[in-house]
GROMACS .gro file of C-alpha atoms in nm:
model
  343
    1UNK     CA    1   0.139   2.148   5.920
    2UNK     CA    2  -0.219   2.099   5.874
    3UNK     CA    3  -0.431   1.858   5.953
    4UNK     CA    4  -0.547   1.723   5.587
    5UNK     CA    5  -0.191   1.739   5.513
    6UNK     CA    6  -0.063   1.560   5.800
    7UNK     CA    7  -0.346   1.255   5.757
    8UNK     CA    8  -0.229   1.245   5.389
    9UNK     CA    9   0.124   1.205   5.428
   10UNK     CA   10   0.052   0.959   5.690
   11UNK     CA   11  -0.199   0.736   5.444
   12UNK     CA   12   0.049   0.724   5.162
   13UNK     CA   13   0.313   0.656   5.419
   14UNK     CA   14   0.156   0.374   5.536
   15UNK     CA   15   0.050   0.273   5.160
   16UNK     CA   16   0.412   0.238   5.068
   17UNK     CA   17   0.443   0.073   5.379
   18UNK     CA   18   0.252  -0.217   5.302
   19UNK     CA   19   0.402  -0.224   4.984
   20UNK     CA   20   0.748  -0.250   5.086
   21UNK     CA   21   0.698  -0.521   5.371
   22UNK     CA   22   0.422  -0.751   5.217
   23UNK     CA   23   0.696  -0.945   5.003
   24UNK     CA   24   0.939  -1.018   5.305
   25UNK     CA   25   0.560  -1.104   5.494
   26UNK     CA   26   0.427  -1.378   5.218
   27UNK     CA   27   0.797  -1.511   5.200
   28UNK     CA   28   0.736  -1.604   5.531
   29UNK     CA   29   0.419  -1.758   5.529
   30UNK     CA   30   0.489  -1.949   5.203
   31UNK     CA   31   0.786  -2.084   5.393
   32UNK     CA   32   0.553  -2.228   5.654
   33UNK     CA   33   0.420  -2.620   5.690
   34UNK     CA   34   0.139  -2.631   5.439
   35UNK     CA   35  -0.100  -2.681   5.705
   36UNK     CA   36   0.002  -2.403   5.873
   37UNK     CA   37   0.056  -2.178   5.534
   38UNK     CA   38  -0.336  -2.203   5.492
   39UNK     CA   39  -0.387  -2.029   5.838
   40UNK     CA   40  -0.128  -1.790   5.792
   41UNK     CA   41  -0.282  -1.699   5.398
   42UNK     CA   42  -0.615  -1.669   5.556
   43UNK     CA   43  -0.556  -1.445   5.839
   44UNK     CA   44  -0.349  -1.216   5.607
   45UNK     CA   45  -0.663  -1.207   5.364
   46UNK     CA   46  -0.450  -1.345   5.077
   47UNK     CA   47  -0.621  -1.677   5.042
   48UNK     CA   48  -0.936  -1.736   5.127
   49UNK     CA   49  -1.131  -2.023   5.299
   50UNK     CA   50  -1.502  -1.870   5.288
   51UNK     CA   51  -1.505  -1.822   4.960
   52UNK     CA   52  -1.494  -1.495   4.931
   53UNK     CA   53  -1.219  -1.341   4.656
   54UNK     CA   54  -0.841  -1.248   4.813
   55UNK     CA   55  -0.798  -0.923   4.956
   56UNK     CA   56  -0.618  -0.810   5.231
   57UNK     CA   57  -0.715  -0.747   5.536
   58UNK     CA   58  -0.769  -0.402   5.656
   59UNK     CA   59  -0.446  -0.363   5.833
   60UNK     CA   60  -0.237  -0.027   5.909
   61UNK     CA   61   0.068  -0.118   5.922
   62UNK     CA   62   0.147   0.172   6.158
   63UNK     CA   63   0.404  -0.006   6.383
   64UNK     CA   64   0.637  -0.106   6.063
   65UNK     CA   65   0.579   0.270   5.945
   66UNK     CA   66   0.712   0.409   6.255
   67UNK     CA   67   1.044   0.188   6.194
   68UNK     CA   68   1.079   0.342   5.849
   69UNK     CA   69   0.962   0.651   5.967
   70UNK     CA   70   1.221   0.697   6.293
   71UNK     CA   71   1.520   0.591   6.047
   72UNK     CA   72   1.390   0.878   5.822
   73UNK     CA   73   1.427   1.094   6.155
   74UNK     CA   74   1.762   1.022   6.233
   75UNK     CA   75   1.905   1.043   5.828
   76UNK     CA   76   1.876   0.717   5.744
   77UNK     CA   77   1.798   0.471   5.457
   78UNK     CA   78   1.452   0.270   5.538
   79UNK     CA   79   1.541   0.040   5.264
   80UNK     CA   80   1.774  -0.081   5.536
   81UNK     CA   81   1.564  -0.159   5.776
   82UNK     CA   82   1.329  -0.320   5.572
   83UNK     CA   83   1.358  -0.669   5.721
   84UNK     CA   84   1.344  -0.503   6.110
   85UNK     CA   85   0.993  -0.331   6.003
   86UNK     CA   86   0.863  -0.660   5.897
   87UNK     CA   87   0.988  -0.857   6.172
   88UNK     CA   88   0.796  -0.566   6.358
   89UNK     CA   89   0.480  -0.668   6.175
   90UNK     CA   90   0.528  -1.056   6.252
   91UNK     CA   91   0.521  -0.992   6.636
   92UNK     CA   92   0.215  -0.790   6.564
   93UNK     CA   93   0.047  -1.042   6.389
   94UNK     CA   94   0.152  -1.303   6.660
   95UNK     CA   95  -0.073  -1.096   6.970
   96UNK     CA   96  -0.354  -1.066   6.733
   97UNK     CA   97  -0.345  -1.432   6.653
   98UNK     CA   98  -0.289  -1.499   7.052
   99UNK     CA   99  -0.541  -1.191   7.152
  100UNK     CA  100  -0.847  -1.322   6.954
  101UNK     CA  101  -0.793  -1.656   7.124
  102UNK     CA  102  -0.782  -1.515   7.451
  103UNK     CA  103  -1.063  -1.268   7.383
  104UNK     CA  104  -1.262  -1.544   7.213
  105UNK     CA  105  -1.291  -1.363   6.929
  106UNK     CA  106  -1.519  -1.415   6.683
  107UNK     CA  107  -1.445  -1.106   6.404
  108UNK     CA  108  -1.135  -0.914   6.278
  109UNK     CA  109  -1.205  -0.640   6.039
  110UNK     CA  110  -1.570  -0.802   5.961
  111UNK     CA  111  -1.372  -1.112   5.870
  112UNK     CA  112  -1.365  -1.467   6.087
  113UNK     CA  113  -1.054  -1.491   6.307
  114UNK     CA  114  -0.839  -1.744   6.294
  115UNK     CA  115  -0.951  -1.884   6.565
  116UNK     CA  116  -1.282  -1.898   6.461
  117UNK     CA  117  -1.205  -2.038   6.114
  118UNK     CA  118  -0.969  -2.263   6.167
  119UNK     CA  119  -0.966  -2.352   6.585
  120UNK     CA  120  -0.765  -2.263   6.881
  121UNK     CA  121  -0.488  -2.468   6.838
  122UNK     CA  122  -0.417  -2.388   6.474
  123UNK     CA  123  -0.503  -2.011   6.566
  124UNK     CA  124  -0.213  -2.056   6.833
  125UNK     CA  125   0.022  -2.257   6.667
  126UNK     CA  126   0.058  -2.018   6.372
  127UNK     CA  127   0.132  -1.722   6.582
  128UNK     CA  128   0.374  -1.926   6.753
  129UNK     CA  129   0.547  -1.976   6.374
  130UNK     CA  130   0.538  -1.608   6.327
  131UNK     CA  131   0.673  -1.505   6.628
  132UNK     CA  132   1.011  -1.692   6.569
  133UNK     CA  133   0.994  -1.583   6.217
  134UNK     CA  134   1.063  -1.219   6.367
  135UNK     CA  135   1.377  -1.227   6.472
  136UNK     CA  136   1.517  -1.437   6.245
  137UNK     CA  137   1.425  -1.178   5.982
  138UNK     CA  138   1.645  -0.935   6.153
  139UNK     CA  139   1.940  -1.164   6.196
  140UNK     CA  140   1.970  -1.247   5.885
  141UNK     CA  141   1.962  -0.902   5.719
  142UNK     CA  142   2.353  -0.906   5.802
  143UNK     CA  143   2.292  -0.515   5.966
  144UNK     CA  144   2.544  -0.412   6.246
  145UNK     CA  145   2.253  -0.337   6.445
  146UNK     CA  146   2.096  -0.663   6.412
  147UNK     CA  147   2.198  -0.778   6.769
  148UNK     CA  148   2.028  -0.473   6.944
  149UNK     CA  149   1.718  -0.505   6.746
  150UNK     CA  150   1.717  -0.845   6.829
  151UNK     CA  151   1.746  -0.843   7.191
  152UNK     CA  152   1.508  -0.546   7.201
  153UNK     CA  153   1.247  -0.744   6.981
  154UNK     CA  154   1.308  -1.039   7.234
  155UNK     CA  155   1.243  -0.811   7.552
  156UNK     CA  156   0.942  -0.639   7.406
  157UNK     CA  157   0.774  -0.992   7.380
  158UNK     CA  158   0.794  -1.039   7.728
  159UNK     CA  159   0.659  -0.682   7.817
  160UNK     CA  160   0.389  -0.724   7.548
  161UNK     CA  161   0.253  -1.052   7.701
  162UNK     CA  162   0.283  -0.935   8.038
  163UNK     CA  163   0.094  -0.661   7.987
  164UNK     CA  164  -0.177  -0.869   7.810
  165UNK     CA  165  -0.166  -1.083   8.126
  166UNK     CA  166  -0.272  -0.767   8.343
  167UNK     CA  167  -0.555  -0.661   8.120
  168UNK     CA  168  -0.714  -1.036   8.145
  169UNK     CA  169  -0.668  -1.001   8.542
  170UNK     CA  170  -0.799  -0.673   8.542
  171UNK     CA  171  -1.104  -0.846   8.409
  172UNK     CA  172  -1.170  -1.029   8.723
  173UNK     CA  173  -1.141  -0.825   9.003
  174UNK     CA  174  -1.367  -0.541   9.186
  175UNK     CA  175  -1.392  -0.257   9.015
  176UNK     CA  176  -1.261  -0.006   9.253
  177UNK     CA  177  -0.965  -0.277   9.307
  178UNK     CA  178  -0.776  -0.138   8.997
  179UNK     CA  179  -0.612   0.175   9.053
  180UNK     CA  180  -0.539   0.422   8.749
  181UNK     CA  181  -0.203   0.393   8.764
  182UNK     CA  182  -0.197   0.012   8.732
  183UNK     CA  183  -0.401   0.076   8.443
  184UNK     CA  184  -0.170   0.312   8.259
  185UNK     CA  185   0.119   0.108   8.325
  186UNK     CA  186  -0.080  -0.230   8.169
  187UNK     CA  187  -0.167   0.008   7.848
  188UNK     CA  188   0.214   0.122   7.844
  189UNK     CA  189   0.362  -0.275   7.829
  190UNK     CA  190   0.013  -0.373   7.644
  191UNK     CA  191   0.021  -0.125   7.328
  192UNK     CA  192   0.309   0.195   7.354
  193UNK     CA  193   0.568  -0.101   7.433
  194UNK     CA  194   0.592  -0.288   7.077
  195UNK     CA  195   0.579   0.127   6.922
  196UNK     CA  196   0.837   0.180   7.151
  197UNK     CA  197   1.013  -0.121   7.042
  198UNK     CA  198   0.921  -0.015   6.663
  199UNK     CA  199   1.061   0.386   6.703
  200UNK     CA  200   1.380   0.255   6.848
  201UNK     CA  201   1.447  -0.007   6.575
  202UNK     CA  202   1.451   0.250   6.315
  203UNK     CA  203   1.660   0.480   6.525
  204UNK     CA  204   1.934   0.168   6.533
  205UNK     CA  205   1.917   0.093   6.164
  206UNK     CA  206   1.992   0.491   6.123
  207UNK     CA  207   2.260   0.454   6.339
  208UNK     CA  208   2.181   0.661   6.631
  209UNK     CA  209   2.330   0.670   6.969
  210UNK     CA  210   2.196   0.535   7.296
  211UNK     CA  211   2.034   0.806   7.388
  212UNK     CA  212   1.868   0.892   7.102
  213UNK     CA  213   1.747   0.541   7.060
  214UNK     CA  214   1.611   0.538   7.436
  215UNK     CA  215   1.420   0.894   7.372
  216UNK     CA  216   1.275   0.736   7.049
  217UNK     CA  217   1.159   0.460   7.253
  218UNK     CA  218   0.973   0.685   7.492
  219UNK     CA  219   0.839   0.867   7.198
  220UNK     CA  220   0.691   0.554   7.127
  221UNK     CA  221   0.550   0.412   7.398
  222UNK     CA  222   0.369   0.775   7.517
  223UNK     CA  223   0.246   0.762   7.154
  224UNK     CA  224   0.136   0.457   7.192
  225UNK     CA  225  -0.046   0.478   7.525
  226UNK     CA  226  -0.215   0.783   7.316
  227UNK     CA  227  -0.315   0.514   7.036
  228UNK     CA  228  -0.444   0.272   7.355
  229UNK     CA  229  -0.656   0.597   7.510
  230UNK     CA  230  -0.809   0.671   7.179
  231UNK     CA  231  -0.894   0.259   7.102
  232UNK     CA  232  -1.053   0.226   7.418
  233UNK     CA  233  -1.297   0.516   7.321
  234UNK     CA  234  -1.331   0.363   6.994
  235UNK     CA  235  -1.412   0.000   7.156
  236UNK     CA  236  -1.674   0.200   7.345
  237UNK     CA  237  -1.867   0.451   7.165
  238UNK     CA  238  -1.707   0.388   6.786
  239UNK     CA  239  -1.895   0.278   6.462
  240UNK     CA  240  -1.890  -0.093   6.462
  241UNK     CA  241  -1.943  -0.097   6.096
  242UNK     CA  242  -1.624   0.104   6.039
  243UNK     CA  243  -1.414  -0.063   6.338
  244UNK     CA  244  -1.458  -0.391   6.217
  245UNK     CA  245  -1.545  -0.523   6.574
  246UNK     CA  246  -1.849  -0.523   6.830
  247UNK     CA  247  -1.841  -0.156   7.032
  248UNK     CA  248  -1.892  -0.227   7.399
  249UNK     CA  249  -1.724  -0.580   7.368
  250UNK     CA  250  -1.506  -0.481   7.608
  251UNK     CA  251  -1.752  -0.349   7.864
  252UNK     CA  252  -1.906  -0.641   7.868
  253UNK     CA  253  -1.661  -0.920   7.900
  254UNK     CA  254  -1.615  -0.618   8.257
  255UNK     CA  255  -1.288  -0.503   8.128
  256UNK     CA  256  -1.124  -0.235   8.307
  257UNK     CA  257  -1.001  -0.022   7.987
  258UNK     CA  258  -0.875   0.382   8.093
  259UNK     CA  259  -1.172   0.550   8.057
  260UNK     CA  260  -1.382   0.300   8.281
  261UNK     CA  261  -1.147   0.300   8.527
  262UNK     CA  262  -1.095   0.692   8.522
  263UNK     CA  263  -1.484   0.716   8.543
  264UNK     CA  264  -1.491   0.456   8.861
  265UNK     CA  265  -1.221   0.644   9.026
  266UNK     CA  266  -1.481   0.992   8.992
  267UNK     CA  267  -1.632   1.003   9.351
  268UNK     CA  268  -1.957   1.114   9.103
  269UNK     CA  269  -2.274   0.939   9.132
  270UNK     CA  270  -2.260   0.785   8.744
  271UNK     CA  271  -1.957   0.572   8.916
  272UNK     CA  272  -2.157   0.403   9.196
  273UNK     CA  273  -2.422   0.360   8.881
  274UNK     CA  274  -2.115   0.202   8.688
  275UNK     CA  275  -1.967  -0.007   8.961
  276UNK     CA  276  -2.273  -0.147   9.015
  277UNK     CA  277  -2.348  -0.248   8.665
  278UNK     CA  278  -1.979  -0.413   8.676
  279UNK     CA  279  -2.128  -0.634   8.964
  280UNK     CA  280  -2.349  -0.810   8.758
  281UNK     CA  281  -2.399  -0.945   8.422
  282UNK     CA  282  -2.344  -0.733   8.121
  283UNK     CA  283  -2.659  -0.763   7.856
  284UNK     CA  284  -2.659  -0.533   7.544
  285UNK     CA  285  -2.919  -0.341   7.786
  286UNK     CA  286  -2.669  -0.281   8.064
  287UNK     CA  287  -2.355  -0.215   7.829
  288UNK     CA  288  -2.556   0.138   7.704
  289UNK     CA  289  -2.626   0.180   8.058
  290UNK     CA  290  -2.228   0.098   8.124
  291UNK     CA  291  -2.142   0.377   7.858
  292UNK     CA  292  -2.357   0.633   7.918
  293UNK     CA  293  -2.264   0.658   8.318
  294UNK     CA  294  -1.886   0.649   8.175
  295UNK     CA  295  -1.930   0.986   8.012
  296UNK     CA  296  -2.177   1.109   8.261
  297UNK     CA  297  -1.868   1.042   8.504
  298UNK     CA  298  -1.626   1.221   8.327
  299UNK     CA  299  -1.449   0.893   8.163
  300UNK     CA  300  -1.472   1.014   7.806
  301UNK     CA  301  -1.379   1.354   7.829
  302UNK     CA  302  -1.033   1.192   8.025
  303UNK     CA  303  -0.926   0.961   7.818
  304UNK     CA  304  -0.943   1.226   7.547
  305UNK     CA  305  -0.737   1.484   7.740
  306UNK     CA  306  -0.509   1.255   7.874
  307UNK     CA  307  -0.426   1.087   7.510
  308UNK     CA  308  -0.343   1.481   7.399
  309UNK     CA  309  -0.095   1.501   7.665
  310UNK     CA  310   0.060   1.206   7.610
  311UNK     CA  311   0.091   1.303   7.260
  312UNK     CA  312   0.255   1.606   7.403
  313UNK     CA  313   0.494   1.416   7.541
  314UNK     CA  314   0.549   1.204   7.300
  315UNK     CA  315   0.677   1.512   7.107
  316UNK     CA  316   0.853   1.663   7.419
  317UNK     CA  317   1.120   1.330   7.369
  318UNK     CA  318   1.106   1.361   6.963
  319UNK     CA  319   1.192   1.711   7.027
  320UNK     CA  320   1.525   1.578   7.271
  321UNK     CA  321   1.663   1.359   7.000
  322UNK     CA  322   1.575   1.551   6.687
  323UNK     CA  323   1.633   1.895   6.780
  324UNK     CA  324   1.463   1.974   6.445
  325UNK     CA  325   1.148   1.861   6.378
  326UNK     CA  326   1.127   1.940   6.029
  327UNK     CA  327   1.317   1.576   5.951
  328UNK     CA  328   1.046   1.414   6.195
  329UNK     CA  329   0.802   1.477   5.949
  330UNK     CA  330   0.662   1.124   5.883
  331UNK     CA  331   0.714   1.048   6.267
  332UNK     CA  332   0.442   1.342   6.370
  333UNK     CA  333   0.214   1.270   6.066
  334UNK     CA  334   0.183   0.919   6.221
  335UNK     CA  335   0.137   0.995   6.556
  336UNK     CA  336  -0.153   1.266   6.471
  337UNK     CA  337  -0.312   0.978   6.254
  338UNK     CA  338  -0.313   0.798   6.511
  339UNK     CA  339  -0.469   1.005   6.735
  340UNK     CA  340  -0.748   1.131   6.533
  341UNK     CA  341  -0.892   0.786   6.440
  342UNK     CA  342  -1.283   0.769   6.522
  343UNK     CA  343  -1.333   0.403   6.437
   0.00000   0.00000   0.00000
């Protein structure tokens, strides 16, 4: 399938998407405390507190997509597993609620955070709303596959956060003292674990057995840790103005995303330059400096091949669980979107 016609099945995918979930989304934030509600209405870009008209913010809505798109797969209804792709979306919203606190966030998608509008504890309060919002959505859609979704919601949580934990540690130690692999694994549980979790929800609602469900899971995660690989070259060398937040953010709070680390690990001369920028303060004048001996040290051109492998395996488990690829459709149109973002 071609490209064009891959990234246009995936936009109106995720068009009717957002559609589908928003009304199960603002039933849940209507239901919340009124001082909470205001938060909620405000991150979602459906109320505003700047003054600026409604308009929601400029979300993907990729992981509920993938639940739709995975009961597609497998031959089944997504209007059943409408309440699981939303739940999907509330534990979403809940780390980008939590991240932008922990990040100190100023900015989402050239809007003010939460966090920012409204202060930490309101910022953190709210996710905490959403996040047991989730699974309550799923059990009380009455599905036989409720239970599974629910306990596989509940352990993705756990995964999510720790992974979110190693990123923040990464932050503080040496930079030769994080070794790729650690890194992979913290994108894995940071990012491919909730489209893991996402992939194998629709496989459940579709009815599929336990192996099917565990390859769609894996399908996830490596197409996920694709979707990390290609974000941390966005968060790098991406348009600002189209990403909606600061490039080199991340190289400056000395963050220890896959490319960086794949650059330090070189042996090239560009990763002495690069660990010893990570030694000291990180100005705007030392973050170019920070980028530049990334690609000169092979970083970029990594991260790039490695994401197209993972995508290739990604497919390899697809390929194990729907033997024909033809009803996979949506799934692969979503995971080349993915993949081909540039901001």
């Amino acid at each position: 399938m071609p490209d064009a016609m891959e990234g246009r099945e995936a936009v109106e995918l995720l068009a009717r998407t957002r559609a589908v979930i928003t009304p199960h989304l603002r039933a849940t934030v209507e239901s919340l405390p009124t001082s909470m509600r205001r938060v909620a209405l405000d991150h979602f870009g459906w109320e505003r507190t700047d003054g600026a008209p409604p308009g929601a913010r400029a979300g993907t809505a990729i992981r509920p997509a993938l639940v739709f798109a995975a009961a597609t797969a497998f031959g089944g209804r997504p209007e059943a597993a409408v309440r699981a792709a939303a739940a999907v979306e509330l534990l979403h919203t809940f780390t980008l609620l939590h991240d932008d606190v922990i990040d100190a966030d100023a900015t989402r998608h050239h809007r003010p955070t939460a966090r920012t509008a409204f202060g930490i504890p309101d910022a953190v309060v709210v996710g905490d709303a959403l996040l047991a919002f989730a699974p309550r959505l799923i059990a009380e859609d009455g599905h036989p596959a409720a239970a599974a979704a629910s306990a596989r919601l509940a352990a993705c949580v756990v995964e999510l956060r720790a992974g979110r934990q190693a990123d923040r540690a990464f932050e503080r130690r040496a930079p030769h003292d994080v070794s790729l692999d650690a890194c992979l694994a913290m994108a894995m549980a940071k990012t491919g674990a909730l489209l893991g979790c996402a992939c194998a929800l629709g496989a459940l609602y579709a009815g599929a057995g336990e192996e099917e469900v565990a390859a769609m899971d894996a399908f996830g995660r490596e197409a996920g840790l694709a979707f990390q690989l290609i974000d941390d070259l966005i968060g790098i060398w991406g348009d600002p103005g189209h990403a909606g937040e600061p490039a080199g953010a991340d190289l400056a709070a000395h963050g220890k995303s896959l490319p960086v680390v794949a650059a330090l690990g070189s042996g090239t001369p560009a990763a002495v330059e690069l660990a010893a920028l990570y030694e000291g303060a990180m100005g705007e004048g030392a973050v170019r400096e920070a980028a530049d001996a990334v690609e000169r040290a092979g970083g970029r051109d990594w991260a790039q091949l490695h994401a197209a492998d993972r995508m290739a395996r990604a497919v390899d488990h697809l390929a194990g669980a729907v033997p024909d690829l033809t009803a996979a459709g949506e799934l692969l149109a979503l995971a080349e979107f993915v993949t081909r973002r540039s901001g």
